């Protein structure tokens, strides 16, 4: 039986959460979505940019890139989990993916808006490195912690990750505020994230055990990995409640994961919110998420997991409907934003021609341009403020249910699992389901936005996914009442 390792090893293991959680918050959630759309639009003077010989909306391309990364991850996931379960060299694989992800983040410093291919490749490498290293990081937990200590130690890793990512977020925010070159300040953030990730990971790699390779019968990790998926799938099909619950989880995860990933794009690209306000809002959402997760855990004790999940998914539907209405209001202001963008471009062009103009001519043209720009911004403000406040309310709602639905979903799955010693295979199947949901969600969001020209229309599909998830949860609850399994 596994005994819990020393405090030094436990703290070192948890430090990897501190190291790599900065990718999730700083890169995918906050700074990189803003930078990617702003930098490409600035370089190409349009939101439609060339990529692989075709014109693609920059926010759609961001969604496609993340979908591509998670598609590769989903295909490799059974193999990676098989390696983690059957090989003793998981630390080496963890290091490989860690350095790949950190390098991808730091290399984003070289992405200046015009070299789109480099930006997409580095973003994909960073995403794959994050998820790939997480597989082996999680696989170390049962090796360093006794079963009765695993929840406590896992929570310690989560808390380390939260503190580290918020700290890095604040450092990045200070850079953005203090530096006049906003693009450079964001690129420095990407460089710092990679250095932070690889640097603090050394604490983890210094203390994790170097397990010897298991000299059991030779195994084909590809065959074993996909065989495990087929085995769990066959078993889940026989379990009425778990089967329905997983279907519900799959559909509402499409919505949840997509919203968490594109929320910054929604605020920046569609609602035209100020970047500084967006960053502050995202940090506050992380704080609200802690309260929401605690509150949801208390509700589940009183009303049961599935019933609370149904209420939360229904709340997500309300959030999506509200976002759709807000997006419609924002689209009505497009003429204002287009005119302001045109005047700002004129200002930039005027500054470039300053040396070719007489001081008097430049001052006259500059004063005229600034006056018109100021007038348009003044006329926009009373219409923009309600949209801004609506976004803050939406962000508050997302924060309340964001962390809780993830933790409650996982604990519900754990309770519904059949008695088995092979818990690793079941949780690998659960994680694979979530990865595929991210692929479908991000691709759908990007594709609908691309063909219709608006993120607003993609929200309709998210509502459909949430409703499907809600229906399957209701089916699981109905089936549960007829089965002798424990009520959750």
mmCIF file of C-alpha atoms in Angstrom, residues 31-308:
data_model
loop_
_atom_site.group_PDB
_atom_site.id
_atom_site.type_symbol
_atom_site.label_atom_id
_atom_site.label_comp_id
_atom_site.label_asym_id
_atom_site.label_seq_id
_atom_site.Cartn_x
_atom_site.Cartn_y
_atom_site.Cartn_z
ATOM 1 C CA UNK A 31 -3.649 38.086 -22.587
ATOM 2 C CA UNK A 32 -3.132 35.962 -25.694
ATOM 3 C CA UNK A 33 -6.718 36.142 -27.071
ATOM 4 C CA UNK A 34 -6.569 39.943 -26.779
ATOM 5 C CA UNK A 35 -3.113 40.150 -28.328
ATOM 6 C CA UNK A 36 -3.819 37.707 -31.161
ATOM 7 C CA UNK A 37 -6.852 39.592 -32.448
ATOM 8 C CA UNK A 38 -5.425 43.089 -31.884
ATOM 9 C CA UNK A 39 -1.970 42.372 -33.331
ATOM 10 C CA UNK A 40 -3.249 40.605 -36.453
ATOM 11 C CA UNK A 41 -5.901 43.283 -37.082
ATOM 12 C CA UNK A 42 -3.268 46.010 -36.648
ATOM 13 C CA UNK A 43 -0.866 44.360 -39.081
ATOM 14 C CA UNK A 44 -3.381 43.430 -41.783
ATOM 15 C CA UNK A 45 -5.686 46.450 -41.203
ATOM 16 C CA UNK A 46 -8.592 44.009 -40.972
ATOM 17 C CA UNK A 47 -10.074 41.281 -38.784
ATOM 18 C CA UNK A 48 -9.878 38.957 -41.799
ATOM 19 C CA UNK A 49 -6.322 37.719 -42.167
ATOM 20 C CA UNK A 50 -4.535 35.394 -44.618
ATOM 21 C CA UNK A 51 -3.707 31.892 -43.392
ATOM 22 C CA UNK A 52 -2.760 28.896 -45.545
ATOM 23 C CA UNK A 53 -3.879 30.747 -48.662
ATOM 24 C CA UNK A 54 -7.371 31.695 -47.451
ATOM 25 C CA UNK A 55 -8.900 34.636 -45.604
ATOM 26 C CA UNK A 56 -9.938 33.736 -42.046
ATOM 27 C CA UNK A 57 -11.450 35.865 -39.312
ATOM 28 C CA UNK A 58 -8.752 36.269 -36.654
ATOM 29 C CA UNK A 59 -10.985 35.294 -33.720
ATOM 30 C CA UNK A 60 -12.165 32.226 -35.654
ATOM 31 C CA UNK A 61 -8.565 31.276 -36.386
ATOM 32 C CA UNK A 62 -7.812 31.475 -32.662
ATOM 33 C CA UNK A 63 -10.686 29.040 -32.017
ATOM 34 C CA UNK A 64 -9.517 26.712 -34.790
ATOM 35 C CA UNK A 65 -5.947 26.699 -33.431
ATOM 36 C CA UNK A 66 -7.089 25.687 -29.955
ATOM 37 C CA UNK A 67 -9.432 23.070 -31.425
ATOM 38 C CA UNK A 68 -6.540 21.645 -33.470
ATOM 39 C CA UNK A 69 -4.314 21.467 -30.390
ATOM 40 C CA UNK A 70 -6.934 19.610 -28.380
ATOM 41 C CA UNK A 71 -7.721 17.309 -31.307
ATOM 42 C CA UNK A 72 -4.088 16.159 -31.347
ATOM 43 C CA UNK A 73 -4.208 15.873 -27.565
ATOM 44 C CA UNK A 74 -7.428 13.826 -27.680
ATOM 45 C CA UNK A 75 -5.879 11.425 -30.205
ATOM 46 C CA UNK A 76 -2.716 11.064 -28.125
ATOM 47 C CA UNK A 77 -4.461 10.995 -24.751
ATOM 48 C CA UNK A 78 -5.045 7.201 -24.543
ATOM 49 C CA UNK A 79 -1.404 6.639 -25.489
ATOM 50 C CA UNK A 80 -0.118 9.144 -22.925
ATOM 51 C CA UNK A 81 -2.221 7.658 -20.137
ATOM 52 C CA UNK A 82 -1.037 4.190 -21.114
ATOM 53 C CA UNK A 83 2.574 5.358 -20.846
ATOM 54 C CA UNK A 84 1.828 6.926 -17.468
ATOM 55 C CA UNK A 85 0.285 3.682 -16.219
ATOM 56 C CA UNK A 86 2.755 1.151 -17.634
ATOM 57 C CA UNK A 87 6.125 2.887 -17.763
ATOM 58 C CA UNK A 88 8.368 4.015 -14.977
ATOM 59 C CA UNK A 89 9.770 6.967 -16.923
ATOM 60 C CA UNK A 90 6.762 9.264 -16.526
ATOM 61 C CA UNK A 91 8.998 12.006 -15.082
ATOM 62 C CA UNK A 92 10.945 12.168 -18.341
ATOM 63 C CA UNK A 93 7.741 12.470 -20.371
ATOM 64 C CA UNK A 94 6.448 15.127 -17.984
ATOM 65 C CA UNK A 95 9.658 17.119 -18.490
ATOM 66 C CA UNK A 96 9.377 16.802 -22.273
ATOM 67 C CA UNK A 97 5.854 18.212 -22.398
ATOM 68 C CA UNK A 98 6.665 20.842 -19.786
ATOM 69 C CA UNK A 99 9.567 22.226 -21.810
ATOM 70 C CA UNK A 100 7.590 22.004 -25.051
ATOM 71 C CA UNK A 101 4.782 24.061 -23.506
ATOM 72 C CA UNK A 102 7.114 26.583 -21.884
ATOM 73 C CA UNK A 103 9.055 27.009 -25.137
ATOM 74 C CA UNK A 104 5.798 27.510 -27.035
ATOM 75 C CA UNK A 105 4.756 30.254 -24.601
ATOM 76 C CA UNK A 106 8.098 32.059 -24.659
ATOM 77 C CA UNK A 107 8.349 31.828 -28.453
ATOM 78 C CA UNK A 108 5.074 33.765 -28.705
ATOM 79 C CA UNK A 109 7.257 36.782 -27.899
ATOM 80 C CA UNK A 110 8.409 36.550 -31.548
ATOM 81 C CA UNK A 111 4.822 36.696 -32.840
ATOM 82 C CA UNK A 112 4.224 40.284 -33.964
ATOM 83 C CA UNK A 113 0.913 39.941 -35.807
ATOM 84 C CA UNK A 114 2.162 39.415 -39.345
ATOM 85 C CA UNK A 115 3.832 36.032 -38.858
ATOM 86 C CA UNK A 116 0.525 34.262 -38.193
ATOM 87 C CA UNK A 117 1.884 30.772 -38.866
ATOM 88 C CA UNK A 118 4.498 31.137 -36.127
ATOM 89 C CA UNK A 119 1.882 32.405 -33.671
ATOM 90 C CA UNK A 120 -0.501 29.524 -34.368
ATOM 91 C CA UNK A 121 2.229 26.856 -34.147
ATOM 92 C CA UNK A 122 3.602 28.215 -30.868
ATOM 93 C CA UNK A 123 0.104 28.459 -29.402
ATOM 94 C CA UNK A 124 -0.633 24.840 -30.366
ATOM 95 C CA UNK A 125 2.683 23.648 -28.882
ATOM 96 C CA UNK A 126 1.967 25.511 -25.642
ATOM 97 C CA UNK A 127 -1.509 23.954 -25.395
ATOM 98 C CA UNK A 128 -0.213 20.441 -26.083
ATOM 99 C CA UNK A 129 2.595 20.889 -23.575
ATOM 100 C CA UNK A 130 0.173 21.988 -20.882
ATOM 101 C CA UNK A 131 -2.237 19.055 -21.246
ATOM 102 C CA UNK A 132 0.484 16.486 -21.985
ATOM 103 C CA UNK A 133 2.491 17.332 -18.877
ATOM 104 C CA UNK A 134 -0.706 17.383 -16.804
ATOM 105 C CA UNK A 135 -1.332 13.704 -17.622
ATOM 106 C CA UNK A 136 1.967 12.657 -16.056
ATOM 107 C CA UNK A 137 1.686 15.171 -13.220
ATOM 108 C CA UNK A 138 -1.653 13.641 -12.206
ATOM 109 C CA UNK A 139 -0.207 10.130 -12.547
ATOM 110 C CA UNK A 140 2.326 10.891 -9.810
ATOM 111 C CA UNK A 141 -0.376 11.555 -7.203
ATOM 112 C CA UNK A 142 -1.168 7.907 -6.340
ATOM 113 C CA UNK A 143 2.583 7.212 -6.141
ATOM 114 C CA UNK A 144 3.308 9.917 -3.564
ATOM 115 C CA UNK A 145 0.074 9.963 -1.549
ATOM 116 C CA UNK A 146 -1.892 7.348 0.362
ATOM 117 C CA UNK A 147 -5.556 7.081 -0.781
ATOM 118 C CA UNK A 148 -6.834 8.860 2.328
ATOM 119 C CA UNK A 149 -4.474 11.814 1.674
ATOM 120 C CA UNK A 150 -5.004 12.227 -2.061
ATOM 121 C CA UNK A 151 -7.939 14.665 -1.848
ATOM 122 C CA UNK A 152 -6.036 16.909 0.570
ATOM 123 C CA UNK A 153 -2.832 16.868 -1.482
ATOM 124 C CA UNK A 154 -4.704 17.400 -4.753
ATOM 125 C CA UNK A 155 -6.423 20.434 -3.185
ATOM 126 C CA UNK A 156 -2.996 21.754 -2.156
ATOM 127 C CA UNK A 157 -1.852 21.573 -5.782
ATOM 128 C CA UNK A 158 -4.979 23.417 -6.899
ATOM 129 C CA UNK A 159 -4.433 26.175 -4.334
ATOM 130 C CA UNK A 160 -0.763 26.545 -5.340
ATOM 131 C CA UNK A 161 -1.829 26.824 -8.971
ATOM 132 C CA UNK A 162 -4.452 29.420 -8.231
ATOM 133 C CA UNK A 163 -2.100 31.600 -6.182
ATOM 134 C CA UNK A 164 0.724 31.318 -8.717
ATOM 135 C CA UNK A 165 -1.445 32.108 -11.731
ATOM 136 C CA UNK A 166 -3.110 35.121 -10.098
ATOM 137 C CA UNK A 167 0.302 36.429 -9.008
ATOM 138 C CA UNK A 168 1.660 36.114 -12.559
ATOM 139 C CA UNK A 169 -1.520 37.717 -13.857
ATOM 140 C CA UNK A 170 -0.981 40.708 -11.578
ATOM 141 C CA UNK A 171 2.652 41.028 -12.692
ATOM 142 C CA UNK A 172 1.476 40.994 -16.294
ATOM 143 C CA UNK A 173 -1.216 43.534 -15.546
ATOM 144 C CA UNK A 174 1.357 45.904 -14.041
ATOM 145 C CA UNK A 175 3.483 45.557 -17.182
ATOM 146 C CA UNK A 176 0.505 46.459 -19.366
ATOM 147 C CA UNK A 177 -0.279 49.509 -17.216
ATOM 148 C CA UNK A 178 3.281 50.828 -16.988
ATOM 149 C CA UNK A 179 4.515 50.290 -20.549
ATOM 150 C CA UNK A 180 3.471 52.657 -23.319
ATOM 151 C CA UNK A 181 3.926 49.981 -25.996
ATOM 152 C CA UNK A 182 0.974 47.700 -25.187
ATOM 153 C CA UNK A 183 1.901 45.104 -27.807
ATOM 154 C CA UNK A 184 5.408 44.779 -26.378
ATOM 155 C CA UNK A 185 4.057 44.522 -22.828
ATOM 156 C CA UNK A 186 1.820 41.606 -23.843
ATOM 157 C CA UNK A 187 4.646 39.859 -25.697
ATOM 158 C CA UNK A 188 6.818 40.195 -22.583
ATOM 159 C CA UNK A 189 4.046 38.464 -20.668
ATOM 160 C CA UNK A 190 4.286 35.453 -22.985
ATOM 161 C CA UNK A 191 8.049 35.313 -22.479
ATOM 162 C CA UNK A 192 7.642 35.532 -18.695
ATOM 163 C CA UNK A 193 5.007 32.780 -18.643
ATOM 164 C CA UNK A 194 7.387 30.376 -20.375
ATOM 165 C CA UNK A 195 10.245 31.261 -18.021
ATOM 166 C CA UNK A 196 7.948 31.003 -14.984
ATOM 167 C CA UNK A 197 6.636 27.608 -16.117
ATOM 168 C CA UNK A 198 10.026 26.039 -16.873
ATOM 169 C CA UNK A 199 11.740 27.747 -13.936
ATOM 170 C CA UNK A 200 9.383 26.765 -11.115
ATOM 171 C CA UNK A 201 8.996 23.276 -12.609
ATOM 172 C CA UNK A 202 12.609 22.661 -11.566
ATOM 173 C CA UNK A 203 11.408 22.550 -7.954
ATOM 174 C CA UNK A 204 9.081 19.711 -8.915
ATOM 175 C CA UNK A 205 11.590 17.792 -11.014
ATOM 176 C CA UNK A 206 14.180 18.010 -8.231
ATOM 177 C CA UNK A 207 12.015 16.088 -5.758
ATOM 178 C CA UNK A 208 9.826 13.736 -7.801
ATOM 179 C CA UNK A 209 11.102 10.150 -7.693
ATOM 180 C CA UNK A 210 12.961 8.699 -10.645
ATOM 181 C CA UNK A 211 11.084 5.416 -10.812
ATOM 182 C CA UNK A 212 12.826 2.577 -12.543
ATOM 183 C CA UNK A 213 11.249 1.300 -15.715
ATOM 184 C CA UNK A 214 8.836 -1.517 -15.012
ATOM 185 C CA UNK A 215 10.279 -4.731 -16.382
ATOM 186 C CA UNK A 216 6.973 -6.497 -16.857
ATOM 187 C CA UNK A 217 5.937 -8.158 -20.068
ATOM 188 C CA UNK A 218 6.448 -5.880 -23.045
ATOM 189 C CA UNK A 219 3.391 -3.790 -23.812
ATOM 190 C CA UNK A 220 2.351 -1.813 -26.844
ATOM 191 C CA UNK A 221 1.265 1.530 -25.419
ATOM 192 C CA UNK A 222 -0.849 2.321 -28.497
ATOM 193 C CA UNK A 223 -2.720 -0.962 -28.278
ATOM 194 C CA UNK A 224 -3.082 -0.842 -24.508
ATOM 195 C CA UNK A 225 -4.182 2.802 -24.486
ATOM 196 C CA UNK A 226 -7.046 2.422 -26.947
ATOM 197 C CA UNK A 227 -7.985 -0.966 -25.500
ATOM 198 C CA UNK A 228 -8.561 0.744 -22.146
ATOM 199 C CA UNK A 229 -10.857 3.279 -23.792
ATOM 200 C CA UNK A 230 -12.857 0.526 -25.492
ATOM 201 C CA UNK A 231 -13.074 -1.442 -22.249
ATOM 202 C CA UNK A 232 -14.431 1.474 -20.217
ATOM 203 C CA UNK A 233 -16.816 2.437 -23.022
ATOM 204 C CA UNK A 234 -18.221 -1.088 -23.108
ATOM 205 C CA UNK A 235 -18.704 -1.064 -19.324
ATOM 206 C CA UNK A 236 -20.283 2.409 -19.265
ATOM 207 C CA UNK A 237 -22.853 1.347 -21.887
ATOM 208 C CA UNK A 238 -24.228 -1.190 -19.376
ATOM 209 C CA UNK A 239 -24.614 1.396 -16.607
ATOM 210 C CA UNK A 240 -27.817 3.332 -17.236
ATOM 211 C CA UNK A 241 -27.266 6.274 -14.892
ATOM 212 C CA UNK A 242 -23.553 6.746 -15.598
ATOM 213 C CA UNK A 243 -24.111 6.441 -19.358
ATOM 214 C CA UNK A 244 -26.749 9.187 -19.329
ATOM 215 C CA UNK A 245 -24.740 11.350 -16.970
ATOM 216 C CA UNK A 246 -21.637 11.169 -19.195
ATOM 217 C CA UNK A 247 -23.692 12.165 -22.226
ATOM 218 C CA UNK A 248 -25.005 15.142 -20.309
ATOM 219 C CA UNK A 249 -21.504 15.998 -19.100
ATOM 220 C CA UNK A 250 -20.200 15.817 -22.668
ATOM 221 C CA UNK A 251 -22.760 18.271 -24.053
ATOM 222 C CA UNK A 252 -22.696 20.820 -21.263
ATOM 223 C CA UNK A 253 -18.882 20.632 -21.177
ATOM 224 C CA UNK A 254 -18.879 21.782 -24.807
ATOM 225 C CA UNK A 255 -20.631 24.928 -23.660
ATOM 226 C CA UNK A 256 -18.720 25.466 -20.415
ATOM 227 C CA UNK A 257 -15.238 24.972 -21.843
ATOM 228 C CA UNK A 258 -15.971 27.092 -24.910
ATOM 229 C CA UNK A 259 -17.329 30.010 -22.871
ATOM 230 C CA UNK A 260 -14.377 29.906 -20.480
ATOM 231 C CA UNK A 261 -11.996 30.016 -23.441
ATOM 232 C CA UNK A 262 -13.673 32.642 -25.648
ATOM 233 C CA UNK A 263 -15.028 34.994 -22.960
ATOM 234 C CA UNK A 264 -12.118 37.394 -23.432
ATOM 235 C CA UNK A 265 -12.569 37.346 -27.218
ATOM 236 C CA UNK A 266 -16.282 38.020 -26.746
ATOM 237 C CA UNK A 267 -15.560 41.082 -24.622
ATOM 238 C CA UNK A 268 -12.709 42.391 -26.749
ATOM 239 C CA UNK A 269 -13.797 41.677 -30.327
ATOM 240 C CA UNK A 270 -17.589 41.801 -30.186
ATOM 241 C CA UNK A 271 -18.337 44.143 -27.286
ATOM 242 C CA UNK A 272 -15.245 46.337 -27.939
ATOM 243 C CA UNK A 273 -14.383 46.612 -24.256
ATOM 244 C CA UNK A 274 -11.193 48.230 -23.027
ATOM 245 C CA UNK A 275 -8.358 45.724 -22.561
ATOM 246 C CA UNK A 276 -7.474 46.937 -19.068
ATOM 247 C CA UNK A 277 -11.057 46.540 -17.874
ATOM 248 C CA UNK A 278 -11.178 43.077 -19.429
ATOM 249 C CA UNK A 279 -8.054 41.939 -17.586
ATOM 250 C CA UNK A 280 -9.336 43.263 -14.253
ATOM 251 C CA UNK A 281 -12.668 41.523 -14.858
ATOM 252 C CA UNK A 282 -10.979 38.170 -15.555
ATOM 253 C CA UNK A 283 -8.983 38.415 -12.301
ATOM 254 C CA UNK A 284 -12.169 39.194 -10.351
ATOM 255 C CA UNK A 285 -13.917 36.242 -12.010
ATOM 256 C CA UNK A 286 -11.225 33.940 -10.606
ATOM 257 C CA UNK A 287 -11.959 35.265 -7.101
ATOM 258 C CA UNK A 288 -15.715 34.869 -7.516
ATOM 259 C CA UNK A 289 -15.154 31.300 -8.761
ATOM 260 C CA UNK A 290 -13.823 30.294 -5.330
ATOM 261 C CA UNK A 291 -17.008 31.512 -3.666
ATOM 262 C CA UNK A 292 -19.106 29.784 -6.317
ATOM 263 C CA UNK A 293 -17.325 26.444 -5.925
ATOM 264 C CA UNK A 294 -17.806 26.515 -2.130
ATOM 265 C CA UNK A 295 -21.444 27.516 -2.461
ATOM 266 C CA UNK A 296 -22.131 24.767 -5.003
ATOM 267 C CA UNK A 297 -20.530 22.132 -2.787
ATOM 268 C CA UNK A 298 -22.891 23.091 0.040
ATOM 269 C CA UNK A 299 -25.920 22.961 -2.257
ATOM 270 C CA UNK A 300 -24.983 19.467 -3.474
ATOM 271 C CA UNK A 301 -25.032 18.170 0.112
ATOM 272 C CA UNK A 302 -28.564 19.488 0.545
ATOM 273 C CA UNK A 303 -30.160 18.752 -2.826
ATOM 274 C CA UNK A 304 -27.940 16.081 -4.426
ATOM 275 C CA UNK A 305 -25.312 16.358 -7.154
ATOM 276 C CA UNK A 306 -27.386 15.758 -10.271
ATOM 277 C CA UNK A 307 -30.191 18.072 -9.205
ATOM 278 C CA UNK A 308 -27.715 20.874 -8.485
#
